[in-house]
Amino acid sequence: MKQTVLDKIAPKDPTAKRPGFYVLLDKPVGGLPSNDGVGRHPVYINGDRLVTFAKMVGGIDDENILEMLRTAKGFRKLVHSVGVSIVGDLPDKVVTFTLGFSGELGSGGSRNSMKITTDGTEHIMVMDEQQWSDSDETPQEFLFELVKPKDIATATVKLYLNDGYTVPEVDPDPPVAFDTPAYGEMIARSCLSTGNNIRIKRVLQQLRDGKPTTIAFLGGSITQGAGAVPSQEMCYARKTYEAICERYTPDHGAHVRYIKAGVGGTPCQLGIIRYDRDITRDGAVQPDLIIVEFAVNDEADETKGLMHESLIQKIWSAPNEPAVVMLFSVFANDWNLKDRLAPIGWRHELPMVNVLDAVSPQFRVGVGERSVITRRQYFYDVFHPSNSGHRIMRDCLMYMLDRLDKQQEGPAPKELAPYYGFDFAETKLLDRSVNPFDAVIDPGCFTETDTDLQSVPFDFEDVNTPEFPHNWKKGAGDNPFTMDITCRSIQLVFKDSGSKEFDAAVVTVDGKEVAAYDPRQAGWTHCHAAIILKEETAQRHHIEIKMQEPGTDKVFTILGFGVL
């Protein structure tokens, strides 16, 4: 049996234990890139996250208890105290733990912290001894602040209950059964299709011949590395790149370039707009192999698949004829968009890897049976894989490449009609730095530049790079932002924010109101794309953006536009 922190370390001052359950158990924290030298690692518990942790980690199935975890009021009625223990590489280091709540529309709420030594000793935060606000609405996050960004530790969090509540205790899981026949069978299930093998076999031969080759990864937070600790080193993209270099090159990848462009919370609507900047680096890079991972980000895609197929076509039709792999990751509720997106891959004979088909069936083994990996072990939280999950994603991709490598070369790929459409395939970014459509822009009162942006680490970088830095933020006054442009489609990209400083803006096209966009709805700093115009032919259009409530000091940031 695996020896856990719980087996080795007891509380320094033992007291009679209240009933309780784990919501984090030996959870890796730390290793996130930072621009200010502080190692902050948030574990979000808003939405259904804390409920899912209670189910997956704590084994809780009492619906009354689960429902209480959704609100600040219910949490404080249920939870007497929060027990936190940290194990790090040196026992004399100190980690700051913060329990944070959110207020209305995701605004900041109460936050209480305590210092924890990294020797595994459990520290207790008694809820009644802290200062909380009556305006708190929901639990928001557990925040771990380590001394340095590169520091890594494992965290265990247990919720101890008030009198009158009881729950069963849950034992830790056995070790993951890597390198077993059952593991191999699990990985094999992920190969949804090998598709037409011409382009990938050409890339594999390039690698063997020692020719310069670029491997790129485009996707959301999972591609960014969320859930992996440390994220840059342990994410599936990095691990896949390293495995390809080790297996297929004569020089351990000395001639292979690695491009990683994952941005949390962003769907293919953002992916198609930022592709030229984040992947091709404004035309300076021509990727040879691109893995596209948006199968858990595209639920809100306004086009229900057409945008995704347009992105695939944009990549596929590049002059250097790159290979494209569609990667379908999975959420903790055994969900992804395979049913919507797989028809694109089948239509265009693309290799597809579906992680759901690999892991989800074995999560549901019967009583007395053992799964290869438990749901708690695979997922870091509701949405993101743990280190073990990222490893499985790598192994799924490598299994598919190995199968393709062993195949005989197939016929040349055909030019096939779209399944949904290619309508957005020629989308280009327009912002303060680039105007490929010769648009006539009057920023009005949108004269400032927002620097508080969603930022992510690219490639091997240890610092975060801001997305859409060439933007327009509202300054003083009420004059609208206007743009006159000849095009057939426009996506507005704006900044979401939990700050009360922000408010809604109204967009009109040719004098007709399209919508009022409220950046506070998402509740965090985030890039948001929305279609404001779509027509069959290009015509001249007048775009106007202004604050919904004039005469206030509220702001709105236009990050850019996706235009064709």
Tab-separated table of N, CA and C in Angstrom, residues 450-504:
chain	number	residue	atom	x	y	z
A	450	ASP	N	-4.979	48.579	-21.353
A	450	ASP	CA	-5.134	47.743	-20.164
A	450	ASP	C	-3.919	46.823	-20.046
A	451	THR	N	-3.282	46.818	-18.897
A	451	THR	CA	-2.123	45.948	-18.661
A	451	THR	C	-2.430	44.817	-17.687
A	452	ASP	N	-3.606	44.858	-17.070
A	452	ASP	CA	-4.017	43.780	-16.159
A	452	ASP	C	-4.770	42.737	-16.989
A	453	LEU	N	-4.020	41.848	-17.629
A	453	LEU	CA	-4.579	40.947	-18.634
A	453	LEU	C	-4.409	39.483	-18.242
A	454	GLN	N	-5.212	38.637	-18.870
A	454	GLN	CA	-4.979	37.201	-18.735
A	454	GLN	C	-3.602	36.899	-19.314
A	455	SER	N	-2.769	36.235	-18.526
A	455	SER	CA	-1.389	35.976	-18.934
A	455	SER	C	-1.065	34.504	-18.732
A	456	VAL	N	-0.286	33.953	-19.649
A	456	VAL	CA	0.043	32.523	-19.603
A	456	VAL	C	1.508	32.332	-19.985
A	457	PRO	N	2.103	31.218	-19.557
A	457	PRO	CA	3.465	30.906	-19.985
A	457	PRO	C	3.450	30.148	-21.312
A	458	PHE	N	4.231	30.588	-22.264
A	458	PHE	CA	4.347	29.905	-23.545
A	458	PHE	C	5.597	29.023	-23.559
A	459	ASP	N	5.554	27.988	-24.378
A	459	ASP	CA	6.723	27.156	-24.676
A	459	ASP	C	7.430	26.728	-23.379
A	460	PHE	N	8.741	27.020	-23.283
A	460	PHE	CA	9.523	26.664	-22.097
A	460	PHE	C	9.579	27.794	-21.067
A	461	GLU	N	8.857	28.884	-21.296
A	461	GLU	CA	9.053	30.090	-20.507
A	461	GLU	C	8.648	29.907	-19.048
A	462	ASP	N	9.344	30.622	-18.163
A	462	ASP	CA	9.055	30.609	-16.733
A	462	ASP	C	8.319	31.859	-16.282
A	463	VAL	N	7.966	32.717	-17.223
A	463	VAL	CA	7.189	33.912	-16.906
A	463	VAL	C	5.927	33.905	-17.754
A	464	ASN	N	4.966	34.706	-17.357
A	464	ASN	CA	3.688	34.772	-18.054
A	464	ASN	C	3.683	35.889	-19.089
A	465	THR	N	3.106	35.596	-20.232
A	465	THR	CA	2.975	36.569	-21.313
A	465	THR	C	1.522	37.002	-21.429
A	466	PRO	N	1.238	38.303	-21.437
A	466	PRO	CA	-0.156	38.757	-21.511
A	466	PRO	C	-0.773	38.489	-22.881
A	467	GLU	N	-2.030	38.105	-22.879
A	467	GLU	CA	-2.791	37.943	-24.109
A	467	GLU	C	-3.403	39.281	-24.514
A	468	PHE	N	-3.380	39.581	-25.804
A	468	PHE	CA	-3.969	40.789	-26.374
A	468	PHE	C	-3.498	42.064	-25.659
A	469	PRO	N	-2.190	42.308	-25.650
A	469	PRO	CA	-1.678	43.497	-24.953
A	469	PRO	C	-1.940	44.800	-25.696
A	470	HIS	N	-2.242	44.709	-27.003
A	470	HIS	CA	-2.450	45.924	-27.810
A	470	HIS	C	-3.952	46.214	-27.880
A	471	ASN	N	-4.485	46.707	-26.781
A	471	ASN	CA	-5.933	46.818	-26.628
A	471	ASN	C	-6.376	48.255	-26.465
A	472	TRP	N	-7.684	48.427	-26.337
A	472	TRP	CA	-8.280	49.741	-26.083
A	472	TRP	C	-9.105	49.659	-24.795
A	473	LYS	N	-8.700	50.405	-23.779
A	473	LYS	CA	-9.456	50.452	-22.532
A	473	LYS	C	-10.103	51.824	-22.400
A	474	LYS	N	-11.325	51.845	-21.912
A	474	LYS	CA	-12.030	53.115	-21.774
A	474	LYS	C	-11.336	54.016	-20.764
A	475	GLY	N	-11.164	55.260	-21.168
A	475	GLY	CA	-10.631	56.283	-20.290
A	475	GLY	C	-11.730	57.262	-19.908
A	476	ALA	N	-11.365	58.533	-19.774
A	476	ALA	CA	-12.332	59.551	-19.378
A	476	ALA	C	-13.260	59.899	-20.536
A	477	GLY	N	-14.508	60.214	-20.206
A	477	GLY	CA	-15.459	60.634	-21.213
A	477	GLY	C	-16.406	59.534	-21.626
A	478	ASP	N	-17.279	59.860	-22.592
A	478	ASP	CA	-18.304	58.918	-23.050
A	478	ASP	C	-18.308	58.717	-24.555
A	479	ASN	N	-17.358	59.288	-25.268
A	479	ASN	CA	-17.357	59.131	-26.719
A	479	ASN	C	-17.155	57.671	-27.108
A	480	PRO	N	-17.953	57.156	-28.033
A	480	PRO	CA	-17.880	55.734	-28.376
A	480	PRO	C	-16.629	55.393	-29.197
A	481	PHE	N	-16.245	54.157	-29.132
A	481	PHE	CA	-15.248	53.590	-30.048
A	481	PHE	C	-15.974	53.305	-31.359
A	482	THR	N	-15.400	53.756	-32.478
A	482	THR	CA	-16.032	53.498	-33.772
A	482	THR	C	-15.018	52.896	-34.729
A	483	MET	N	-15.515	52.076	-35.620
A	483	MET	CA	-14.669	51.448	-36.631
A	483	MET	C	-15.469	51.272	-37.913
A	484	ASP	N	-14.899	51.739	-39.028
A	484	ASP	CA	-15.484	51.530	-40.352
A	484	ASP	C	-14.583	50.561	-41.098
A	485	ILE	N	-15.175	49.457	-41.573
A	485	ILE	CA	-14.368	48.361	-42.095
A	485	ILE	C	-15.163	47.592	-43.150
A	486	THR	N	-14.449	47.103	-44.151
A	486	THR	CA	-15.054	46.236	-45.159
A	486	THR	C	-14.716	44.785	-44.816
A	487	CYS	N	-15.736	43.992	-44.521
A	487	CYS	CA	-15.524	42.605	-44.096
A	487	CYS	C	-16.855	41.870	-44.184
A	488	ARG	N	-16.802	40.550	-43.897
A	488	ARG	CA	-18.043	39.784	-43.841
A	488	ARG	C	-18.295	39.145	-42.478
A	489	SER	N	-17.297	39.234	-41.596
A	489	SER	CA	-17.493	38.678	-40.255
A	489	SER	C	-16.587	39.394	-39.267
A	490	ILE	N	-17.107	39.598	-38.064
A	490	ILE	CA	-16.300	40.203	-36.992
A	490	ILE	C	-16.617	39.496	-35.676
A	491	GLN	N	-15.562	39.136	-34.976
A	491	GLN	CA	-15.697	38.729	-33.578
A	491	GLN	C	-15.076	39.823	-32.710
A	492	LEU	N	-15.806	40.250	-31.697
A	492	LEU	CA	-15.267	41.167	-30.700
A	492	LEU	C	-14.588	40.343	-29.615
A	493	VAL	N	-13.367	40.718	-29.265
A	493	VAL	CA	-12.681	40.101	-28.133
A	493	VAL	C	-12.603	41.154	-27.034
A	494	PHE	N	-13.195	40.851	-25.886
A	494	PHE	CA	-13.166	41.806	-24.781
A	494	PHE	C	-12.682	41.110	-23.515
A	495	LYS	N	-12.349	41.909	-22.533
A	495	LYS	CA	-11.810	41.391	-21.287
A	495	LYS	C	-12.925	41.158	-20.273
A	496	ASP	N	-12.999	39.934	-19.744
A	496	ASP	CA	-13.814	39.652	-18.580
A	496	ASP	C	-13.045	40.057	-17.328
A	497	SER	N	-13.768	40.438	-16.290
A	497	SER	CA	-13.108	40.844	-15.054
A	497	SER	C	-14.072	40.715	-13.884
A	498	GLY	N	-13.531	40.344	-12.730
A	498	GLY	CA	-14.327	40.330	-11.506
A	498	GLY	C	-14.318	41.657	-10.777
A	499	SER	N	-13.587	42.632	-11.314
A	499	SER	CA	-13.459	43.921	-10.657
A	499	SER	C	-14.732	44.749	-10.794
A	500	LYS	N	-15.108	45.435	-9.724
A	500	LYS	CA	-16.269	46.319	-9.756
A	500	LYS	C	-16.021	47.556	-10.613
A	501	GLU	N	-14.775	47.759	-11.008
A	501	GLU	CA	-14.437	48.877	-11.882
A	501	GLU	C	-15.079	48.711	-13.260
A	502	PHE	N	-15.347	47.460	-13.661
A	502	PHE	CA	-15.839	47.185	-15.008
A	502	PHE	C	-17.354	47.164	-15.051
A	503	ASP	N	-17.877	47.445	-16.253
A	503	ASP	CA	-19.319	47.414	-16.470
A	503	ASP	C	-19.585	47.078	-17.938
A	504	ALA	N	-20.863	46.940	-18.265
A	504	ALA	CA	-21.267	46.474	-19.588
A	504	ALA	C	-21.086	47.553	-20.650
